[in-house]
Amino acid sequence: MVAEDALRVVRCGGSALRGARAVFSADSKQVGLGAGAAALGGYLLCASGDFVKVYSVNTEETLRLMGGHADLVTGIQLNPHNHMQLYSSSLDGTIKLWDFMDGILIKTFSVGSKLLALYTVASAEDSVFVVIPKKGERDTFQLVSVKLTKGAGQDLESKELSVVLDGVGASMKHIAFGREGAYVGSVEGVNLQVYFFKQKLLNRFSLSTVKTKGGDNRFSCVMCHPTEDCIATGHADGKIRLWRNFHHKKEYTYSTLHWHHDIVMDLAFSVEGTRLLSGGVESVLVQWHNESSCQKDFLPRLGSPIEYISMSSDGTLCCTLHTDNRITIINSNLRFSRSIQGLIKSRDVKTGLVVDPRTKALVLNGEPGHLQFYSLQSDQQLFSLDIVQRQYIHEAGLKQSDLVKVAFSAQGTWLATVEESEEVTDPELQLKLWFYHEEAQSFQLNTRINTPHDNHITDMCFRDMDELGDDSIILVTTGRDCVFKVWVMVEDTDPEAQQSVSWTCDFVGSYHNYQATNCCFSEDGSLLAVSFEETVTVWDSLTWDLKCTFCHPPGNIRKICFGRLTCSKYLIGATDYGFLCCWNLLTCALEWSAHLNVVVLQPDPLSEHIAAVSWLSKESSLFVFKPNEPRPVYIQRNLCKEKILLAAFVPRDEPEMISSEKYLWLRKSQLFFLTDTQELMTLSTKSLEERLTPSSKQLAVEESLPVTPFSLLLGKHRRQQAQEDTDLGKPIVHNKQEQASPAVKELLHTPAHVLPSASFLCTIFINSLLISKENKSAEEVADEVEMESEKAEDDSDEEDVTAMEQEDTSHVELLGEMTCKLSKSQEKELRKIRKMDYSWISAF
Amino acid sequence: MAAYKPVVVQACPKLGERITQDTLYWRGYKTPVQIKEFGAVNKIDFSPAPPYNYAVTASSRIHIYGRYSQEPIKTFSRFREAAYCATYRDDGRLLAAGSEEGSVCLFDVGGKAPLRQFEGHTKPVHVVGFLSDKYRIFSGGDDYSSALWDIPSASEIISYSEHTDYVRCGCASKVNADVFITGSYDHTVKLFDARTKSSVLTIEHGHPVESVLLFPSGGLLVSAGGRYVKVWDVLKGGQLLVSLKNHHKTVTCLCLNSSGQRLLSGSLDRHVKIYSTTSYKVVHSFNYATSILSLALSPEDETIVVGMTNGVLNVKHRKPEEKNENSQKKRQPAYRTYMKGRTYMPKQEDFCVSKPVKRVLRKYDKLLRSFESSKALDAVLEPPIMLHTPEVTVAVMQELHRRGTLRSALAGRDEKQVNLLLTFVARRVIEPRFTPVLVTVADMITDIYHPVVGQSAVVDKQFLKLKEAVGKEIDYQEELLEVLGMMDALFATFTKKRDTSLEENKSNGVTEIIETNRSY
């Protein structure tokens, strides 16, 4: 344990996968049998923030995280000359060459300027193409080829640049290389440039800039046909144009395909070039056959807008990268295969970070209208719960209804969700209560309440009481309609009703017609604190009487929480005027207050500690304190540059050993926080290397045979045989007599020309068969064991016999009466057979 | 990858009574037949033997009706004054009745003149009944006494004068031939054993007892009086089991159904309530036009006959059970092919390929999936959907609004379709659960079609209807708000402590929305 080490902020998930197109590893194993796609043991490489992630296509698992770049990775390409190597480019100005099977950084080439995209071409020896900003000009980029210097060291300088094209787009989608690297196409604005390397010819084509009716001619992406001279371009108005004959400046032609109603985000050709895939914000993958607009297939409802499309080199799989950080892998016949999803990026995390008490997963907004359960250990989405249960339509300007509040009961048996439409004046509110169904292992809708409040719901909490059982569960919601409501569970009296309980409103409380902003139950559930603008009111949860009020003017209350365990007599409140106050509930007086602009106030459920994150002058600072002493236990200034929006304590499975007094608050739970760029971070005492070690285990080259239907059948048959054997009470013998008996084994394995005559062998053979059948169990076990010993030392006959005798005696002990059944004569015969068996071996 | 999610139709809890097995069962009667009698019907009794005729005692006559006859098939009219409580014997061949002049008459069902007349009571006899041995009759009269009569000898066996007020109801035990009970206006129910000289058990009902009933087992006793129906355990010495207060006027009659699972009570409040005899909860209730005096249920619950104070006899027959032979016949030819392979049990080594479940989408969902807004709206404006499940229509409208295509879906319709739309909106806009959506729809329709107002009389008429409906609703909401204000004031004076004891008025928001919509 690195106790002396400073606490470091560690990024633990949720970073954007959107840096570049994903790349399938070109696997040498081509499994062309029936179960081809499923059995294709390949890797999917993906740029994710500063890292390159390696996923297994089969298991969707993150196998490796390759870190080394200091800034966003902008492009990854396989080394065309070695398919086990990967080039990656980054904004930090380096190109790195990796062995992604072992996660080893082979070489680093520093180019010296920001790299915005990376392309490799098989025909270009020792050079790759990158997009760099043009020197001296802002927002102008050029495509250059970089000569990768050969050298012994790991860090090399590659300054040998030659400009190929000027005025290209910054995105990697704006440039595409033609078949065998013969030409390069680049789009920018309404211009298409094609440069032919051999002829050194540059052709420019322009579309009219005039926006026709509803049309927007700007190019959005470009892709080249793998075998023909054909360029496909996507446009902002949803059209796809297929350019041909672009060798000529004038006689070029293009045809138009139009299905998308909005911008075409990416295009991809199949390996043979017969199919063209396109995707856009509609989240529909469209497959065009033979470049004709009449024949097309769709894969609809992929969940979120498609950002990138990439094809595997053998053409069996294709994958789409979505704007919400999801990767979908799609079969060649346009069937959804599987999806890899980490922390799904939603536009706005309104629900906050909530921890599911059952799975310890982090719960927050997922795809629109869904709640994602994100496992912190595996950096994967456990499942996504559809809350809104409505068809999501991707269209700009539509008012979507989305999830805004989530609360779990202490045991995780109840989940309350609030959804509202985006309309400001008349939010369409729904409060839903979900019950965890043990058999189905998922949440099922129990009660739906339309318009629980007349205005937006600001906060919601359950009364957390472990010991009092189910009846004590109470839900409190606060709303901008100046009331808080108490919801209780009622049992349905009608025996024929489908469910035994439902929820209903029990009490409506208000305070001087102020908007209710926050609510919180004390640890024992006896008190409810509700903040109304500037005032915190404390209510008795049994009689719903107002007990006392606190306020710290000026400034509205932003967050409130009760102290826990030994500090349960304190109530903490943060005002938006920059004060953190602690009130004593026994004396009803202010205990202490501090001047701190608290954005996040998060109590640890397992200890007295409370974490407060402040936001001051463009940096977030973390303060951890106990309510009974105003001096913080721990301060970390400049936690991160981005604004921290949300935080949550996640209980550890087992308390971590932390020797340092300073970090004792991290013993029982771990603090996670989410920044406004949607990166999930945590605080860790371990160093980066330590954290990475478990994940950087050796990649097992998947040697196991693919699971074909035939192998399945065979395996099943074998298993069944084994089953039958055990059923009959026999010990399992692998391959019956032929191999179990050494005589037969030798008979079969010895070359025919060295064998004695068949007549001599015949008796041995028959005898061995006869005896082993007469005394099944003991004989066969003996045979087997004997086989092993025979392998070890098969030179001497005598030794073997003695060894076998030993074995036999041991078996007598082991098997008891079973071997007692062996008659003396049989035993004798057996031994005789043994001797006979090996006499002929010693002969040669 | 997610599949298409169908439109969520907001199910809303059905208000009013919940449909249970009981409601279905008790609703299975035809529309009633009304028969006018000469006076208030004080007793209806079904013959226990087929063909289950029933005797109706009203005024000075006893009418016997056949099962489906609307006219009496027989009449006993030998009474000078009112007759009371005509009751069949167990075999359905004898009929006993009390009379105003104090005699108990015994009739043969086939004859006309009384077979026997038992004289002894000095005041009108309101209750008579056969003991279960068939040879004795008990009676109770306004002279506070109850007596036991021997049929063969036409003599009084014993007379009990223990009640201190009129004896108005009684019942004989079915399991013991010597036991009968009487209920009296002195608030008591007494249990007599013919073998003893005094009552065996006295139960204090607390109100003048109008009707008593013994369960077939003889262990439970039901008494009705005042607004209460009380159930007593006789075997435990008259312990009160349950007291039911479901009527708001005097309960006048009680009756068990044929299975003994349900108890029926009729009351002056014009209701018949049906209780489950296991939970003693009301499982169903019938409404009648006037106060109910008597009530009877035929064997197998075939017929419910209710007698009223105004002399009307209300007869309900059970509907014949529907048989679905047609649906079975259809399937028969295909049975073999249909069942082929169905019975095959997969063996252990068999690899089961499960058939993918085909999701059935409604027509509007299919159209919405392919973004055909106008057609989807057309699909839900078809009469069956629009009339019976307006929530589906509204849900699709809401979905279209959410997609931002509602306006284009509403536009470009001809006179007939606009008429249809406006009819729907004008009719449903006042329903609180539809109001928010339909107000938007109404807004859009007026926006789109205001240039063509005046071109079609039909559409103009619908616009006026809409305006009227909205105007009415606004008036209604204003009234409600007034009431709410008054109640607030009242509550404020009652409770000082609780600041918000009232649930907020749900329709508050509704009024505001509608007011913006006034300018048609």
CSV table of C-alpha atoms in Angstrom, one decimal, chain A residues 299-303 326 336 368 370 386 388-393 395 398-401 423 426 428 430 448 450-452 454 481 483 485 492-494 496 505-510 539 545 716 720, chain B residues 1-12 18-21 348-352 359 368-369 371 398-405 436 497-506 508-509 513:
chain,number,residue,atom,x,y,z
A,299,LEU,CA,-31.3,-1.4,-39.4
A,300,PRO,CA,-33.4,1.0,-37.4
A,301,ARG,CA,-33.5,2.1,-33.8
A,302,LEU,CA,-29.8,1.8,-32.9
A,303,GLY,CA,-30.4,4.0,-29.9
A,326,ARG,CA,-21.7,3.1,-27.5
A,336,PHE,CA,-27.6,-6.5,-34.7
A,368,PRO,CA,-32.9,9.1,-23.7
A,370,HIS,CA,-33.5,5.2,-19.9
A,386,ASP,CA,-36.6,1.9,-19.8
A,388,VAL,CA,-40.2,6.6,-20.2
A,389,GLN,CA,-41.4,3.6,-22.3
A,390,ARG,CA,-42.0,5.6,-25.4
A,391,GLN,CA,-40.5,5.5,-28.9
A,392,TYR,CA,-37.7,7.9,-29.0
A,393,ILE,CA,-37.6,10.0,-32.2
A,395,GLU,CA,-35.3,14.9,-34.6
A,398,LEU,CA,-38.6,18.0,-30.5
A,399,LYS,CA,-39.5,18.3,-26.9
A,400,GLN,CA,-38.5,15.0,-25.5
A,401,SER,CA,-39.5,13.8,-22.1
A,423,GLU,CA,-41.5,22.1,-22.0
A,426,ASP,CA,-46.3,23.0,-18.7
A,428,GLU,CA,-45.7,16.8,-18.3
A,430,GLN,CA,-44.9,11.5,-14.1
A,448,ARG,CA,-47.6,5.6,-12.1
A,450,ASN,CA,-49.6,11.6,-13.5
A,451,THR,CA,-48.9,15.2,-12.5
A,452,PRO,CA,-47.7,14.5,-8.9
A,454,ASP,CA,-48.1,21.2,-10.6
A,481,ASP,CA,-45.4,24.4,-6.7
A,483,VAL,CA,-45.5,22.0,-1.5
A,485,LYS,CA,-45.8,15.6,-0.7
A,492,ASP,CA,-54.9,-3.0,-2.0
A,493,THR,CA,-58.0,-4.4,-0.2
A,494,ASP,CA,-59.4,-6.1,-3.2
A,496,GLU,CA,-58.6,-9.9,-7.1
A,505,CYS,CA,-50.4,10.6,-1.4
A,506,ASP,CA,-50.6,10.8,2.3
A,507,PHE,CA,-49.7,14.4,3.3
A,508,VAL,CA,-49.1,17.7,1.6
A,509,GLY,CA,-47.0,20.2,3.4
A,510,SER,CA,-46.1,23.8,2.6
A,539,TRP,CA,-40.8,18.0,10.3
A,545,ASP,CA,-45.9,18.6,12.5
A,716,LYS,CA,-22.5,-33.2,-26.4
A,720,GLN,CA,-23.4,-37.9,-22.7
B,1,MET,CA,-31.0,-2.4,-30.4
B,2,ALA,CA,-34.5,-1.7,-29.2
B,3,ALA,CA,-37.7,-2.8,-30.8
B,4,TYR,CA,-40.4,-0.4,-31.7
B,5,LYS,CA,-42.2,0.6,-28.5
B,6,PRO,CA,-45.9,0.8,-28.9
B,7,VAL,CA,-47.9,3.9,-27.8
B,8,VAL,CA,-48.6,3.8,-24.1
B,9,VAL,CA,-52.3,4.1,-23.6
B,10,GLN,CA,-52.9,5.5,-20.2
B,11,ALA,CA,-55.0,3.1,-18.4
B,12,CYS,CA,-57.1,4.8,-15.8
B,18,ARG,CA,-65.4,-3.1,-9.8
B,19,ILE,CA,-66.3,-6.0,-12.0
B,20,THR,CA,-66.2,-9.2,-10.0
B,21,GLN,CA,-67.6,-12.7,-10.5
B,348,GLN,CA,-32.9,-34.6,-23.1
B,349,GLU,CA,-30.6,-34.5,-26.0
B,350,ASP,CA,-33.0,-32.6,-28.2
B,351,PHE,CA,-32.0,-29.2,-29.1
B,352,CYS,CA,-35.1,-27.0,-28.7
B,359,ARG,CA,-45.3,-9.2,-31.6
B,368,LEU,CA,-46.8,5.4,-36.3
B,369,ARG,CA,-43.8,3.2,-36.8
B,371,PHE,CA,-44.2,7.8,-39.5
B,398,GLN,CA,-50.7,12.9,-27.6
B,399,GLU,CA,-48.0,10.8,-29.3
B,400,LEU,CA,-48.5,12.8,-32.5
B,401,HIS,CA,-48.2,16.0,-30.6
B,402,ARG,CA,-45.1,14.7,-29.0
B,403,ARG,CA,-43.6,14.0,-32.4
B,404,GLY,CA,-44.7,17.5,-33.6
B,405,THR,CA,-46.8,16.1,-36.4
B,436,PRO,CA,-54.9,18.7,-21.7
B,497,LYS,CA,-53.5,23.2,13.5
B,498,ARG,CA,-53.1,21.5,10.1
B,499,ASP,CA,-52.3,24.0,7.5
B,500,THR,CA,-53.0,21.9,4.5
B,501,SER,CA,-55.6,19.3,5.3
B,502,LEU,CA,-57.2,19.4,1.9
B,503,GLU,CA,-56.1,17.7,-1.1
B,504,GLU,CA,-55.6,20.3,-3.8
B,505,ASN,CA,-58.3,20.5,-6.3
B,506,LYS,CA,-57.3,18.5,-9.3
B,508,ASN,CA,-57.7,23.6,-10.9
B,509,GLY,CA,-55.3,23.5,-13.7
B,513,ILE,CA,-56.4,25.8,-19.7
